[in-house]
Coordinates of C-alpha atoms in Angstrom, one line a residue:
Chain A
X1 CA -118.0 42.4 58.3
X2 CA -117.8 38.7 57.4
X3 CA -115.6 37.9 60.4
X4 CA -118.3 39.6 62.3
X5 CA -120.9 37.7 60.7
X6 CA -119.2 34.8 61.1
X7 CA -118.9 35.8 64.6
X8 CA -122.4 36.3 65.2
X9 CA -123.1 33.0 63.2
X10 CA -122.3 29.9 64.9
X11 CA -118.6 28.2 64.2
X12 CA -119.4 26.6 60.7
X13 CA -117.9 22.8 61.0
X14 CA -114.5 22.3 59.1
X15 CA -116.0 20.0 56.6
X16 CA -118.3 21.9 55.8
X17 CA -116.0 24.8 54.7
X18 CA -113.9 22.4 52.5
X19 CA -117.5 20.9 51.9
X20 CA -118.7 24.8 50.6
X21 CA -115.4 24.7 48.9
X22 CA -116.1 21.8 46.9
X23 CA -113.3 19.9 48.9
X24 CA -113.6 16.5 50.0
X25 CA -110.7 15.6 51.9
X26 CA -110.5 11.9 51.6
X27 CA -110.9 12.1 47.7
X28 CA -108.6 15.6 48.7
X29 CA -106.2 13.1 50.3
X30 CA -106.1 10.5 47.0
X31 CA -105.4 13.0 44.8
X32 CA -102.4 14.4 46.8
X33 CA -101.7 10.9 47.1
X34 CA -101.8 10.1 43.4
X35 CA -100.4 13.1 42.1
X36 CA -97.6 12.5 44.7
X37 CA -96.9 9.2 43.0
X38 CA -97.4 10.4 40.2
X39 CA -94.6 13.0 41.0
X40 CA -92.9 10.3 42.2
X41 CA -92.8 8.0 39.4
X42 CA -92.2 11.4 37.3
X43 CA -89.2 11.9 39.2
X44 CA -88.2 9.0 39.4
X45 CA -88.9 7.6 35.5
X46 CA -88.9 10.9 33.5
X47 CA -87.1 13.7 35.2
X48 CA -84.2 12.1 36.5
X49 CA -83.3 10.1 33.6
X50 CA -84.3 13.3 31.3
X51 CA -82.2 15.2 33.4
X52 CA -79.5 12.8 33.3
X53 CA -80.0 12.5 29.1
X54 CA -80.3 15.9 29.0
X55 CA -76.8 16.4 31.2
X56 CA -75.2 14.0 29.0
X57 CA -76.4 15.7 25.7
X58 CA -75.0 18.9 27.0
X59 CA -71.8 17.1 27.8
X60 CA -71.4 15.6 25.0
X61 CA -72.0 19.0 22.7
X62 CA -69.5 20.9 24.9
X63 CA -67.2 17.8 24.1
X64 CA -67.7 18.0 20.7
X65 CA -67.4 21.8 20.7
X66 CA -64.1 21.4 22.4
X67 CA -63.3 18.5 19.8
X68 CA -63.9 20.6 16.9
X69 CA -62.0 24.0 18.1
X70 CA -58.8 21.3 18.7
X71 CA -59.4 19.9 15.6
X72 CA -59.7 23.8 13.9
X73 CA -56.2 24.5 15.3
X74 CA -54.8 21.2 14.7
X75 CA -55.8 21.5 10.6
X76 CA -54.5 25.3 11.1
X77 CA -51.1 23.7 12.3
X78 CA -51.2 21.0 9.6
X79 CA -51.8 23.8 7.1
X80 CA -48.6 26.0 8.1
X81 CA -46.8 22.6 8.3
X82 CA -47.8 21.9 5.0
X83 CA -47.0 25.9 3.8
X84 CA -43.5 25.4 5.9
X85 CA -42.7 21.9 3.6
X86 CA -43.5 23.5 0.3
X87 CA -41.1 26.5 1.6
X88 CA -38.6 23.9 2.7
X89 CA -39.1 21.7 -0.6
X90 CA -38.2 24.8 -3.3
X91 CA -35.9 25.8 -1.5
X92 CA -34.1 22.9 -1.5
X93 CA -35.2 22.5 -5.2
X94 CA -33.8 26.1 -5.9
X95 CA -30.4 24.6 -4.5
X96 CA -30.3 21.2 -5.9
X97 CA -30.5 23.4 -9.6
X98 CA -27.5 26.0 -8.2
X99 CA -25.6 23.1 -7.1
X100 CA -26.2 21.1 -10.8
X101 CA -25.8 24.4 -12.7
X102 CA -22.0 24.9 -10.9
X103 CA -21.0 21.4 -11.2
X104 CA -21.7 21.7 -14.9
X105 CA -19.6 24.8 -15.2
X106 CA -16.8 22.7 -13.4
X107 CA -17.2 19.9 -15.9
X108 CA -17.1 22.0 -18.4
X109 CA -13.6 23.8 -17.4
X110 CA -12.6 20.3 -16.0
X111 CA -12.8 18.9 -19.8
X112 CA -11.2 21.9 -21.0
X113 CA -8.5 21.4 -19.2
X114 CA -7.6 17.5 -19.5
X115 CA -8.4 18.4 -23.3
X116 CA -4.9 20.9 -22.7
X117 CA -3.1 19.1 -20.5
X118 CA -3.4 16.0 -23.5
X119 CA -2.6 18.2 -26.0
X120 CA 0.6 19.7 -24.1
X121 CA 1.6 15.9 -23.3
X122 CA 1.3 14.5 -27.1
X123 CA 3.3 17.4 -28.0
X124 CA 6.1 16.6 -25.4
X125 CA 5.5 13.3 -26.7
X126 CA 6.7 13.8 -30.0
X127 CA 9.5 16.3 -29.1
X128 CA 11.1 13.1 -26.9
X129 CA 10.7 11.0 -30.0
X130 CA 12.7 13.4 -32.1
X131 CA 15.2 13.9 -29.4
X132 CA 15.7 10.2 -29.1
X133 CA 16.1 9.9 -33.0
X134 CA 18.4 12.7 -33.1
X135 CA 20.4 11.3 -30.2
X136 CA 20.1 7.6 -31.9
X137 CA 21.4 8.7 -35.4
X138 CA 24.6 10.5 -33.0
X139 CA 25.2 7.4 -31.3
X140 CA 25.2 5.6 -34.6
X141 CA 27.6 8.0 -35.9
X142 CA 29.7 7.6 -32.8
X143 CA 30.2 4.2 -32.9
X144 CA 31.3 3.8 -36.9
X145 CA 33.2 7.0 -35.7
X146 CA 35.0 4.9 -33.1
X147 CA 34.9 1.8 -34.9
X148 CA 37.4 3.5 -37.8
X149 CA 39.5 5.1 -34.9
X150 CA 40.6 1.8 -33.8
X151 CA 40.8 0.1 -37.0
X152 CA 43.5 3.2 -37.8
X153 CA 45.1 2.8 -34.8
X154 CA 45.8 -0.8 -35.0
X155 CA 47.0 -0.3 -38.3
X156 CA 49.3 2.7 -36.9
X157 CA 50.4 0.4 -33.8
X158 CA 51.1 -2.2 -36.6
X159 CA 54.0 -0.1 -37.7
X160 CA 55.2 0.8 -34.4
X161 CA 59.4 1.2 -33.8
X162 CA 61.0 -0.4 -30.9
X163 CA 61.4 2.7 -29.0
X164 CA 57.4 3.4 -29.0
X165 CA 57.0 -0.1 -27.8
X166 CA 59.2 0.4 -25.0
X167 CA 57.7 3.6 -23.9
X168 CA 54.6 1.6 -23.9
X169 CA 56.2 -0.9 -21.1
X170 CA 57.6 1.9 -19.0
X171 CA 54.2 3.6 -18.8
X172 CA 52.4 0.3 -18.0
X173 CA 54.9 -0.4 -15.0
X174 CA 54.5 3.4 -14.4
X175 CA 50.9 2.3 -13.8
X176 CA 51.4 -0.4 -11.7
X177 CA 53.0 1.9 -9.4
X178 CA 49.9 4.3 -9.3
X179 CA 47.3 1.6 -9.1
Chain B
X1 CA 39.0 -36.1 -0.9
X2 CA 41.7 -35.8 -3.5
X3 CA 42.0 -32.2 -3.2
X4 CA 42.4 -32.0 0.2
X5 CA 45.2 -34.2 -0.4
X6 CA 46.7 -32.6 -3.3
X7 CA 46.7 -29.2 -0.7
X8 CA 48.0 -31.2 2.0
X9 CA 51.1 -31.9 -0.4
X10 CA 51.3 -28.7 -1.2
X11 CA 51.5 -27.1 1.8
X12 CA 54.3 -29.7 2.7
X13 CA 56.8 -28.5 -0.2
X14 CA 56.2 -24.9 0.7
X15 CA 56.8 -25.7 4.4
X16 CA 60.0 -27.3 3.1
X17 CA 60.7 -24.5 1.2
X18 CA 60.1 -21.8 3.9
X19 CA 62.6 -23.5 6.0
X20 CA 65.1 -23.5 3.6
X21 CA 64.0 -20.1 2.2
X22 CA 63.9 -21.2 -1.3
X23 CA 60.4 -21.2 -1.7
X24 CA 60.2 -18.9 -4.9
X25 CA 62.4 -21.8 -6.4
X26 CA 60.3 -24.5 -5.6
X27 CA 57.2 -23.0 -7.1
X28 CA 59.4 -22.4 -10.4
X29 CA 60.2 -26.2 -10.5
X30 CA 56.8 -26.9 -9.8
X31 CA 55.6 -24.9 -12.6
X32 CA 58.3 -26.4 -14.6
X33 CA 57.3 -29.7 -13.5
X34 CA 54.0 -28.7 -14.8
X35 CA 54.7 -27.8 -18.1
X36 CA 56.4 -31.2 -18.9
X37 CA 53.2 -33.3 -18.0
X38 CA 51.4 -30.2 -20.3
X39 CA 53.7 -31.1 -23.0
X40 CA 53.8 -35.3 -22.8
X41 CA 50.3 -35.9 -21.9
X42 CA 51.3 -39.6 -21.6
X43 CA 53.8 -39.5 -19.1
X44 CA 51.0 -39.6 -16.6
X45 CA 49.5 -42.5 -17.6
X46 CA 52.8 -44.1 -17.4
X47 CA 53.8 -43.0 -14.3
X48 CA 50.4 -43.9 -13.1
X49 CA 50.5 -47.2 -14.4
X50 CA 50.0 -49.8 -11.3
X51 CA 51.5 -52.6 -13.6
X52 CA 54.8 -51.3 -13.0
X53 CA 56.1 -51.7 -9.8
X54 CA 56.7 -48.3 -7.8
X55 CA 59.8 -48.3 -6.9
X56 CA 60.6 -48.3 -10.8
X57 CA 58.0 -46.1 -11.1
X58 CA 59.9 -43.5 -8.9
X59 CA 63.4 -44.3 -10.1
X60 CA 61.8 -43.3 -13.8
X61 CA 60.4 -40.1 -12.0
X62 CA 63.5 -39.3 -10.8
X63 CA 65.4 -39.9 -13.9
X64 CA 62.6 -37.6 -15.6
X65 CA 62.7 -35.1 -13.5
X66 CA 66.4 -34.8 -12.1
X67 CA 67.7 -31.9 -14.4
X68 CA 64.8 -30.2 -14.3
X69 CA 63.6 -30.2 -10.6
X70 CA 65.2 -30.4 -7.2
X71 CA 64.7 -32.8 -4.9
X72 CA 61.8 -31.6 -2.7
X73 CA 59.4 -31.6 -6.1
X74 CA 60.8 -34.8 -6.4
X75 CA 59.5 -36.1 -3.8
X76 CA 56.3 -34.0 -3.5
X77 CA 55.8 -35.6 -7.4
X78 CA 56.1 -39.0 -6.1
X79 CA 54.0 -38.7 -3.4
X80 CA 51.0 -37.6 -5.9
X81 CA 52.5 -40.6 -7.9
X82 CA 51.9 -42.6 -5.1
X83 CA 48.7 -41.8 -4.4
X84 CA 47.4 -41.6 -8.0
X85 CA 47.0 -38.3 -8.3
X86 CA 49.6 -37.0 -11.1
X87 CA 46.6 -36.1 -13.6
X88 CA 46.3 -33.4 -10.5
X89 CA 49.2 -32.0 -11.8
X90 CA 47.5 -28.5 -12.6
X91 CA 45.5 -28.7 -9.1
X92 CA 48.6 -29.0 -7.4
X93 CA 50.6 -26.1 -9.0
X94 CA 48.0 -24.1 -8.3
X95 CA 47.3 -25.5 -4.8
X96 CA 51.7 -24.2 -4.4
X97 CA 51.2 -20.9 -5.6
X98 CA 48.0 -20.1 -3.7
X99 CA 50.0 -21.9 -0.1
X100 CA 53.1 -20.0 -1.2
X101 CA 51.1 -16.7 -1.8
X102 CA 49.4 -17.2 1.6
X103 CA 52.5 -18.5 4.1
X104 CA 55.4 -17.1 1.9
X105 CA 54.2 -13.8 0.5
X106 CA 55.8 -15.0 -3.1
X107 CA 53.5 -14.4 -6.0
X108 CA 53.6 -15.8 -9.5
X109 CA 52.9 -13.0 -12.5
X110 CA 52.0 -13.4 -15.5
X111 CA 53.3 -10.5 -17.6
X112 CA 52.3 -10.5 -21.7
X113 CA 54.0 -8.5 -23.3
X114 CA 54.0 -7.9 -27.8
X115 CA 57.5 -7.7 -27.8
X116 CA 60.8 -9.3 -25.2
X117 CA 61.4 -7.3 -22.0
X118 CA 64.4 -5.9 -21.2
X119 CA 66.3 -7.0 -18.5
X120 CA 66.2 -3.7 -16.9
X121 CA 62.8 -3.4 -17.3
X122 CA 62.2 -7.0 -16.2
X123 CA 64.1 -5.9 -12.8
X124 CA 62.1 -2.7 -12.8
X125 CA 58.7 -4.4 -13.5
X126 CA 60.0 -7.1 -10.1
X127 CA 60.8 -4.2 -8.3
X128 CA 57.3 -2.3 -8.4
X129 CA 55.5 -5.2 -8.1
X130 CA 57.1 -6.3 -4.7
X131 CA 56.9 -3.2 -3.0
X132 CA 52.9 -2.8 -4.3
X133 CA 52.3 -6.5 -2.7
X134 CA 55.7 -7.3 -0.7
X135 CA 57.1 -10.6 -0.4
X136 CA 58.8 -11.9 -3.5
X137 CA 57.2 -11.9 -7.5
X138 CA 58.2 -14.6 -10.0
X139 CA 58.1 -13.1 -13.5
X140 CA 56.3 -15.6 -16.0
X141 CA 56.9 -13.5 -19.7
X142 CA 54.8 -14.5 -22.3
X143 CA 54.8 -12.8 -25.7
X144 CA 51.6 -12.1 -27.3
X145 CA 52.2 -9.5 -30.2
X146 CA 48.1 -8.9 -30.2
X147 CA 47.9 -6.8 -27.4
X148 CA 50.1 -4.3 -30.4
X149 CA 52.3 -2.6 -27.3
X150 CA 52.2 -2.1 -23.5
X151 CA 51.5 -5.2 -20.8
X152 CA 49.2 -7.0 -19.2
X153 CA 49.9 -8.6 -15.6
X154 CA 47.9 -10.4 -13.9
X155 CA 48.9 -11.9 -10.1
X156 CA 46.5 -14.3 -8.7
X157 CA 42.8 -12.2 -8.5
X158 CA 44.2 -9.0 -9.6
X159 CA 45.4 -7.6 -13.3
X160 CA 46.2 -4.8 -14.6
X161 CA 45.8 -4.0 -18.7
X162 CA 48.3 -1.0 -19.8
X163 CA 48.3 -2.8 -23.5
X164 CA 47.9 -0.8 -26.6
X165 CA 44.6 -2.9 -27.7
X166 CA 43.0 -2.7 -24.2
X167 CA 42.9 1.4 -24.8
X168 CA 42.0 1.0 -28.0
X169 CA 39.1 -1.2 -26.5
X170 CA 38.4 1.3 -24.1
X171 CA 38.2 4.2 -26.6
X172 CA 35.8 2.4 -28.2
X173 CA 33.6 2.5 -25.4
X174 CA 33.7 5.8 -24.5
X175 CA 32.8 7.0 -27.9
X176 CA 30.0 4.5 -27.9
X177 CA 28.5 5.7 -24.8

């Protein structure tokens, strides 16, 4: 109906319908105009660089989300290291005491046995000593034994007829002969 | 010096005596010889005397030695006279019996003996001893009643005791080992 009234109504000027509006164009054109620097500068001074802050904030939480989940597993490692030492370490504890506790038993029979072995040796000891007595008081006797023999003899030879002494010159020339 | 010359003298009178094959004698009279300086120790020191002339000096030698030696010792005893070496008297006796022993084969033993051998057992004793070292064995008898019975010989480096007192000794031994 409008349209038909504006129809039947003359063509209303454009200004005047921004006019009726409450537009003015010119002061319509500033304001686009400001508010486009005003974007502008917006863009240009807070956006981008809160965009480019706001980038860098998220990168640097994802970073340090990332840094801390390595750093989780890396002091989960460190702990099973640490577990897998103290394993290691009374273990070798466990076997450092096995290995004194033996060696003690050794040194133990060890001492035992010198102690025998020096016990057997003074008694062989002492049974030489008597054997060399014994056989020193036989050689004694042996010598005053032969010692008297040759005194009798010489005192037998002494008294010796003339026959006997030439029986003793045949048998030296008999020797001669053998030697 | 001298006892090359004393050898050289020796070996002389035994060459002498090997061509006359009375070598054995020689070494006798040397030994003989010997025995007479042994028993006169001045007789030496006279015939070494160079105050005397030396053709008295030999004539004395000779009238010394004429019964008891023959005429090669003669001469081999002036020769050491003549070269002042008759207080090598012992050298040269042994210097005869080691040339005789080596060129002649004739040895000199020494038998000790406590009592006189017989003469069969002296010719016995000759016998066995030639044919254990050949050649030809002077028998030297000394009597030494000591040794109580038996012999000992010795010829040159080798001796034998078969007395009554060296098996006594020996007894002793073994019963003291």
């Amino acid at each position: 109906m409008s349209s038909e009234a504006n129809n039947t109504i003359t063509e209303v000027p454009h200004n005047d319908l921004l006019g009726s509006l409450g537009i003015n164009l010119n002061s319509f054109a500033g304001q686009l105009l400001n508010f486009s620097i005003v974007v502008l500068v917006m863009w240009l001074f807070v956006y981008k660089p809160l965009v480019k802050k706001m980038d860098e904030r998220e990168k640097k939480i994802r970073e340090g989300l990332a840094f801390s989940k390595d750093a989780a597993r890396e002091r989960e490692q460190a702990v099973e290291e640490k577990e897998c030492l103290i394993q290691e370490a009374r273990a070798e504890a466990h076997a450092i005491l096995d290995a004194a506790k033996l060696r003690a038993g050794e040194l133990h029979a060890e001492k035992i046995r010198q102690a025998k072995i020096e016990i057997e040796r003074i008694i062989e000891e002492a049974k030489m000593q008597i054997r060399d007595e014994r056989e020193a008081s036989f050689l004694a006797l042996k010598s005053e034994i032969a010692g008297l023999v040759a005194l009798f003899t010489a005192k037998v030879a002494g008294k010796m007829e003339d026959k006997d002494q030439h029986a003793l010159i045949l048998d030296a020339i008999a020797q001669v002969e053998k030697t | 010096m001298k006892s090359r010359h004393v050898m050289e003298i020796a070996e002389a009178l035994v060459g002498v005596g090997l061509k006359s094959g009375c070598v054995p004698q020689l070494v006798g009279e040397t030994r003989s010889a010997l025995l007479t300086f042994a028993a006169n120790p001045d007789l030496c020191a006279s015939f070494g005397n160079p105050g005397v002339p030396l053709t008295k000096r030999r004539e004395a030698l000779v009238r010394v030695f004429k019964d008891e030696v023959g005429e090669e010792v003669q001469n081999a005893l002036s020769l050491l006279m003549e070269s002042e070496l008759l207080e090598e008297a012992e050298a040269f006796f042994n210097a005869v019996v080691r040339v005789a022993e080596e060129r002649a084969g004739h040895r000199e033993a020494l038998v000790s003996s406590a009592i006189p051998l017989k003469a069969e057992e002296r010719r016995d004793l000759q016998q066995v001893i030639q044919e254990k070292f050949g050649g030809t064995v002077n028998l030297r008898e000394e009597i030494h009643p000591e040794i109580l019975g038996g012999l000992i010989i010795s010829i040159g480096d080798w001796c034998l005791d078969a007395s009554l007192k060296g098996r006594i000794e020996r007894l002793k031994q073994v019963l003291s080992t």
